[in-house]
């Protein structure tokens, strides 16, 4: 949010951690303390331009993943975009070294499954990007870049 605000964007954060919210507010970042799904479900029909969900989905129950994509799609205005990044479930070292080390993680995302979920939610354009190569040249993270259709 600080980076986007520095570029002149009106960015707001949503986090379920009081400590994270306090840290953001101490830096002057607009942030709401809330469960992300509850926040999206109760958000007014005021379209937003983009959503960044970095290292979020692996903390949610798998049964909520499709709903998350649907709620983000609903919240976005035409041409709005989603950037979702998570640990690459296809990289066993990343899963063993990073995913399993955090007891708040629920399930590692498979790139093709995440892509299908975004398409199911109605995104017109969905790309999978592999990021942060490990010492073997394998991506440790995967990003889903999804864009809502514009009229």
PDB file of C-alpha atoms in Angstrom:
ATOM      1  CA  UNK A   1       0.000   0.000   0.000  1.00  0.00           C
ATOM      2  CA  UNK A   2       2.836   2.396   0.829  1.00  0.00           C
ATOM      3  CA  UNK A   3       4.390   1.800  -2.598  1.00  0.00           C
ATOM      4  CA  UNK A   4       1.083   2.344  -4.402  1.00  0.00           C
ATOM      5  CA  UNK A   5       0.310   5.441  -2.336  1.00  0.00           C
ATOM      6  CA  UNK A   6       3.757   6.775  -3.248  1.00  0.00           C
ATOM      7  CA  UNK A   7       2.836   6.381  -6.919  1.00  0.00           C
ATOM      8  CA  UNK A   8      -0.315   8.436  -6.382  1.00  0.00           C
ATOM      9  CA  UNK A   9      -2.795   5.557  -6.106  1.00  0.00           C
ATOM     10  CA  UNK A  10      -5.479   5.414  -3.443  1.00  0.00           C
ATOM     11  CA  UNK A  11      -4.607   2.093  -1.775  1.00  0.00           C
ATOM     12  CA  UNK A  12      -6.205   0.476   1.250  1.00  0.00           C
ATOM     13  CA  UNK A  13      -5.139  -2.655   3.090  1.00  0.00           C
ATOM     14  CA  UNK A  14      -7.232  -5.347   4.739  1.00  0.00           C
ATOM     15  CA  UNK A  15      -5.707  -7.649   7.349  1.00  0.00           C
ATOM     16  CA  UNK A  16      -6.968  -9.925  10.076  1.00  0.00           C
ATOM     17  CA  UNK A  17      -3.956  -9.287  12.308  1.00  0.00           C
ATOM     18  CA  UNK A  18      -4.183  -6.429  14.786  1.00  0.00           C
ATOM     19  CA  UNK A  19      -0.369  -6.235  14.893  1.00  0.00           C
ATOM     20  CA  UNK A  20      -0.197  -5.852  11.093  1.00  0.00           C
ATOM     21  CA  UNK A  21      -2.946  -3.239  11.127  1.00  0.00           C
ATOM     22  CA  UNK A  22      -1.180  -1.283  13.878  1.00  0.00           C
ATOM     23  CA  UNK A  23       2.107  -1.421  11.930  1.00  0.00           C
ATOM     24  CA  UNK A  24       0.399  -0.108   8.785  1.00  0.00           C
ATOM     25  CA  UNK A  25      -1.446   2.656  10.605  1.00  0.00           C
ATOM     26  CA  UNK A  26       1.799   3.778  12.284  1.00  0.00           C
ATOM     27  CA  UNK A  27       3.135   4.359   8.746  1.00  0.00           C
ATOM     28  CA  UNK A  28       0.049   6.313   7.687  1.00  0.00           C
ATOM     29  CA  UNK A  29      -1.403   3.485   5.576  1.00  0.00           C
ATOM     30  CA  UNK A  30      -5.189   3.169   5.409  1.00  0.00           C
ATOM     31  CA  UNK A  31      -6.053  -0.335   6.580  1.00  0.00           C
ATOM     32  CA  UNK A  32      -9.120  -2.159   7.826  1.00  0.00           C
ATOM     33  CA  UNK A  33      -8.972  -4.865  10.478  1.00  0.00           C
ATOM     34  CA  UNK A  34     -11.163  -7.628   9.046  1.00  0.00           C
ATOM     35  CA  UNK A  35     -11.354 -11.131   7.692  1.00  0.00           C
ATOM     36  CA  UNK A  36     -10.743 -10.672   3.962  1.00  0.00           C
ATOM     37  CA  UNK A  37     -13.747 -12.741   2.866  1.00  0.00           C
ATOM     38  CA  UNK A  38     -16.110 -10.994   5.281  1.00  0.00           C
ATOM     39  CA  UNK A  39     -14.733  -7.654   4.099  1.00  0.00           C
ATOM     40  CA  UNK A  40     -15.306  -8.501   0.435  1.00  0.00           C
ATOM     41  CA  UNK A  41     -18.771  -9.965   1.056  1.00  0.00           C
ATOM     42  CA  UNK A  42     -19.982  -6.832   2.821  1.00  0.00           C
ATOM     43  CA  UNK A  43     -18.213  -4.324   0.602  1.00  0.00           C
ATOM     44  CA  UNK A  44     -20.578  -1.889  -1.155  1.00  0.00           C
ATOM     45  CA  UNK A  45     -20.980  -2.066  -4.916  1.00  0.00           C
ATOM     46  CA  UNK A  46     -18.287   0.566  -5.460  1.00  0.00           C
ATOM     47  CA  UNK A  47     -15.923  -0.948  -8.046  1.00  0.00           C
ATOM     48  CA  UNK A  48     -12.207  -0.981  -7.338  1.00  0.00           C
ATOM     49  CA  UNK A  49      -9.367  -1.005  -9.838  1.00  0.00           C
ATOM     50  CA  UNK A  50      -7.220  -3.779  -8.450  1.00  0.00           C
ATOM     51  CA  UNK A  51      -6.602  -6.307  -5.720  1.00  0.00           C
ATOM     52  CA  UNK A  52      -3.234  -7.557  -4.533  1.00  0.00           C
ATOM     53  CA  UNK A  53      -3.366 -10.799  -2.545  1.00  0.00           C
ATOM     54  CA  UNK A  54       0.268 -11.597  -1.790  1.00  0.00           C
ATOM     55  CA  UNK A  55       0.864 -14.714   0.327  1.00  0.00           C
ATOM     56  CA  UNK A  56      -2.796 -14.791   1.394  1.00  0.00           C
ATOM     57  CA  UNK A  57      -4.621 -17.724  -0.150  1.00  0.00           C
ATOM     58  CA  UNK A  58      -2.484 -20.390   1.533  1.00  0.00           C
ATOM     59  CA  UNK A  59      -3.775 -19.116   4.895  1.00  0.00           C
ATOM     60  CA  UNK A  60      -7.437 -19.667   3.958  1.00  0.00           C
ATOM     61  CA  UNK A  61      -9.314 -22.969   4.051  1.00  0.00           C
ATOM     62  CA  UNK A  62      -9.302 -24.614   0.614  1.00  0.00           C
ATOM     63  CA  UNK A  63     -13.107 -24.573   0.539  1.00  0.00           C
ATOM     64  CA  UNK A  64     -12.937 -20.743   0.568  1.00  0.00           C
ATOM     65  CA  UNK A  65     -10.612 -20.351  -2.407  1.00  0.00           C
ATOM     66  CA  UNK A  66     -13.219 -20.317  -5.185  1.00  0.00           C
ATOM     67  CA  UNK A  67     -15.347 -17.929  -3.147  1.00  0.00           C
ATOM     68  CA  UNK A  68     -12.352 -15.601  -2.713  1.00  0.00           C
ATOM     69  CA  UNK A  69     -11.852 -15.426  -6.498  1.00  0.00           C
ATOM     70  CA  UNK A  70     -15.605 -14.815  -7.000  1.00  0.00           C
ATOM     71  CA  UNK A  71     -15.753 -12.031  -4.405  1.00  0.00           C
ATOM     72  CA  UNK A  72     -12.660 -10.318  -5.822  1.00  0.00           C
ATOM     73  CA  UNK A  73     -14.137 -10.528  -9.326  1.00  0.00           C
ATOM     74  CA  UNK A  74     -17.391  -8.989  -8.040  1.00  0.00           C
ATOM     75  CA  UNK A  75     -15.525  -6.158  -6.272  1.00  0.00           C
ATOM     76  CA  UNK A  76     -13.490  -5.174  -9.327  1.00  0.00           C
ATOM     77  CA  UNK A  77     -14.681  -2.717 -11.904  1.00  0.00           C
ATOM     78  CA  UNK A  78     -14.481  -3.479 -15.643  1.00  0.00           C
ATOM     79  CA  UNK A  79     -10.837  -3.923 -16.630  1.00  0.00           C
ATOM     80  CA  UNK A  80      -9.865  -4.357 -12.956  1.00  0.00           C
ATOM     81  CA  UNK A  81      -7.051  -6.741 -12.111  1.00  0.00           C
ATOM     82  CA  UNK A  82      -6.086  -9.282  -9.481  1.00  0.00           C
ATOM     83  CA  UNK A  83      -2.507 -10.128  -8.574  1.00  0.00           C
ATOM     84  CA  UNK A  84      -2.426 -13.220  -6.374  1.00  0.00           C
ATOM     85  CA  UNK A  85       0.906 -14.704  -5.281  1.00  0.00           C
ATOM     86  CA  UNK A  86       1.525 -17.829  -3.239  1.00  0.00           C
ATOM     87  CA  UNK A  87       4.104 -20.542  -2.671  1.00  0.00           C
ATOM     88  CA  UNK A  88       4.497 -22.749  -5.743  1.00  0.00           C
ATOM     89  CA  UNK A  89       2.865 -26.047  -4.820  1.00  0.00           C
ATOM     90  CA  UNK A  90       4.795 -27.734  -7.662  1.00  0.00           C
ATOM     91  CA  UNK A  91       8.158 -27.043  -6.014  1.00  0.00           C
ATOM     92  CA  UNK A  92       8.708 -29.647  -3.266  1.00  0.00           C
ATOM     93  CA  UNK A  93      11.628 -27.713  -1.757  1.00  0.00           C
ATOM     94  CA  UNK A  94       9.581 -24.514  -1.465  1.00  0.00           C
ATOM     95  CA  UNK A  95       6.759 -26.490   0.126  1.00  0.00           C
ATOM     96  CA  UNK A  96       9.127 -28.210   2.564  1.00  0.00           C
ATOM     97  CA  UNK A  97      11.222 -25.145   3.416  1.00  0.00           C
ATOM     98  CA  UNK A  98       8.605 -22.393   3.515  1.00  0.00           C
ATOM     99  CA  UNK A  99       5.063 -23.739   3.376  1.00  0.00           C
ATOM    100  CA  UNK A 100       5.429 -26.346   6.121  1.00  0.00           C
ATOM    101  CA  UNK A 101       7.419 -23.972   8.342  1.00  0.00           C
ATOM    102  CA  UNK A 102       4.360 -21.730   8.867  1.00  0.00           C
ATOM    103  CA  UNK A 103       1.693 -23.455  10.956  1.00  0.00           C
ATOM    104  CA  UNK A 104      -0.940 -20.972   9.731  1.00  0.00           C
ATOM    105  CA  UNK A 105      -0.713 -22.361   6.177  1.00  0.00           C
ATOM    106  CA  UNK A 106      -3.569 -24.630   5.107  1.00  0.00           C
ATOM    107  CA  UNK A 107      -2.700 -25.930   1.636  1.00  0.00           C
ATOM    108  CA  UNK A 108      -0.158 -25.122  -1.106  1.00  0.00           C
ATOM    109  CA  UNK A 109      -1.732 -23.820  -4.294  1.00  0.00           C
ATOM    110  CA  UNK A 110      -1.153 -25.612  -7.583  1.00  0.00           C
ATOM    111  CA  UNK A 111      -0.689 -23.093 -10.424  1.00  0.00           C
ATOM    112  CA  UNK A 112      -3.182 -24.717 -12.798  1.00  0.00           C
ATOM    113  CA  UNK A 113      -5.812 -25.101 -10.074  1.00  0.00           C
ATOM    114  CA  UNK A 114      -5.512 -21.421  -9.181  1.00  0.00           C
ATOM    115  CA  UNK A 115      -5.775 -20.491 -12.866  1.00  0.00           C
ATOM    116  CA  UNK A 116      -8.931 -22.592 -13.245  1.00  0.00           C
ATOM    117  CA  UNK A 117     -10.459 -20.970 -10.168  1.00  0.00           C
ATOM    118  CA  UNK A 118      -9.833 -17.503 -11.602  1.00  0.00           C
ATOM    119  CA  UNK A 119     -11.382 -18.509 -14.920  1.00  0.00           C
ATOM    120  CA  UNK A 120     -14.364 -20.063 -13.117  1.00  0.00           C
ATOM    121  CA  UNK A 121     -14.890 -16.787 -11.225  1.00  0.00           C
ATOM    122  CA  UNK A 122     -15.291 -15.000 -14.567  1.00  0.00           C
ATOM    123  CA  UNK A 123     -11.916 -13.386 -15.211  1.00  0.00           C
ATOM    124  CA  UNK A 124     -11.479 -12.833 -18.944  1.00  0.00           C
ATOM    125  CA  UNK A 125      -7.693 -13.009 -19.028  1.00  0.00           C
ATOM    126  CA  UNK A 126      -5.686 -15.191 -16.640  1.00  0.00           C
ATOM    127  CA  UNK A 127      -1.912 -15.628 -16.699  1.00  0.00           C
ATOM    128  CA  UNK A 128       0.313 -17.809 -14.538  1.00  0.00           C
ATOM    129  CA  UNK A 129       3.752 -16.406 -13.770  1.00  0.00           C
ATOM    130  CA  UNK A 130       6.511 -18.261 -11.967  1.00  0.00           C
ATOM    131  CA  UNK A 131       8.697 -16.192  -9.635  1.00  0.00           C
ATOM    132  CA  UNK A 132      11.752 -16.302  -7.377  1.00  0.00           C
ATOM    133  CA  UNK A 133      13.913 -19.126  -8.675  1.00  0.00           C
ATOM    134  CA  UNK A 134      15.633 -21.351  -6.142  1.00  0.00           C
ATOM    135  CA  UNK A 135      19.185 -22.699  -6.434  1.00  0.00           C
ATOM    136  CA  UNK A 136      17.927 -25.345  -8.903  1.00  0.00           C
ATOM    137  CA  UNK A 137      16.203 -22.810 -11.155  1.00  0.00           C
ATOM    138  CA  UNK A 138      12.687 -23.760 -10.026  1.00  0.00           C
ATOM    139  CA  UNK A 139      10.134 -21.101  -9.122  1.00  0.00           C
ATOM    140  CA  UNK A 140       9.456 -20.887  -5.400  1.00  0.00           C
ATOM    141  CA  UNK A 141       6.340 -18.761  -5.897  1.00  0.00           C
ATOM    142  CA  UNK A 142       3.555 -18.558  -8.424  1.00  0.00           C
ATOM    143  CA  UNK A 143       1.510 -15.502  -9.353  1.00  0.00           C
ATOM    144  CA  UNK A 144      -1.911 -15.350 -10.940  1.00  0.00           C
ATOM    145  CA  UNK A 145      -2.536 -12.205 -12.956  1.00  0.00           C
ATOM    146  CA  UNK A 146      -6.248 -12.030 -13.781  1.00  0.00           C
ATOM    147  CA  UNK A 147      -8.153  -9.238 -15.504  1.00  0.00           C
ATOM    148  CA  UNK A 148     -11.907  -8.652 -15.496  1.00  0.00           C
ATOM    149  CA  UNK A 149     -13.439  -8.035 -18.900  1.00  0.00           C
ATOM    150  CA  UNK A 150     -13.960  -4.417 -19.906  1.00  0.00           C
ATOM    151  CA  UNK A 151     -17.100  -3.445 -21.844  1.00  0.00           C
TER     152      UNK A 151
END
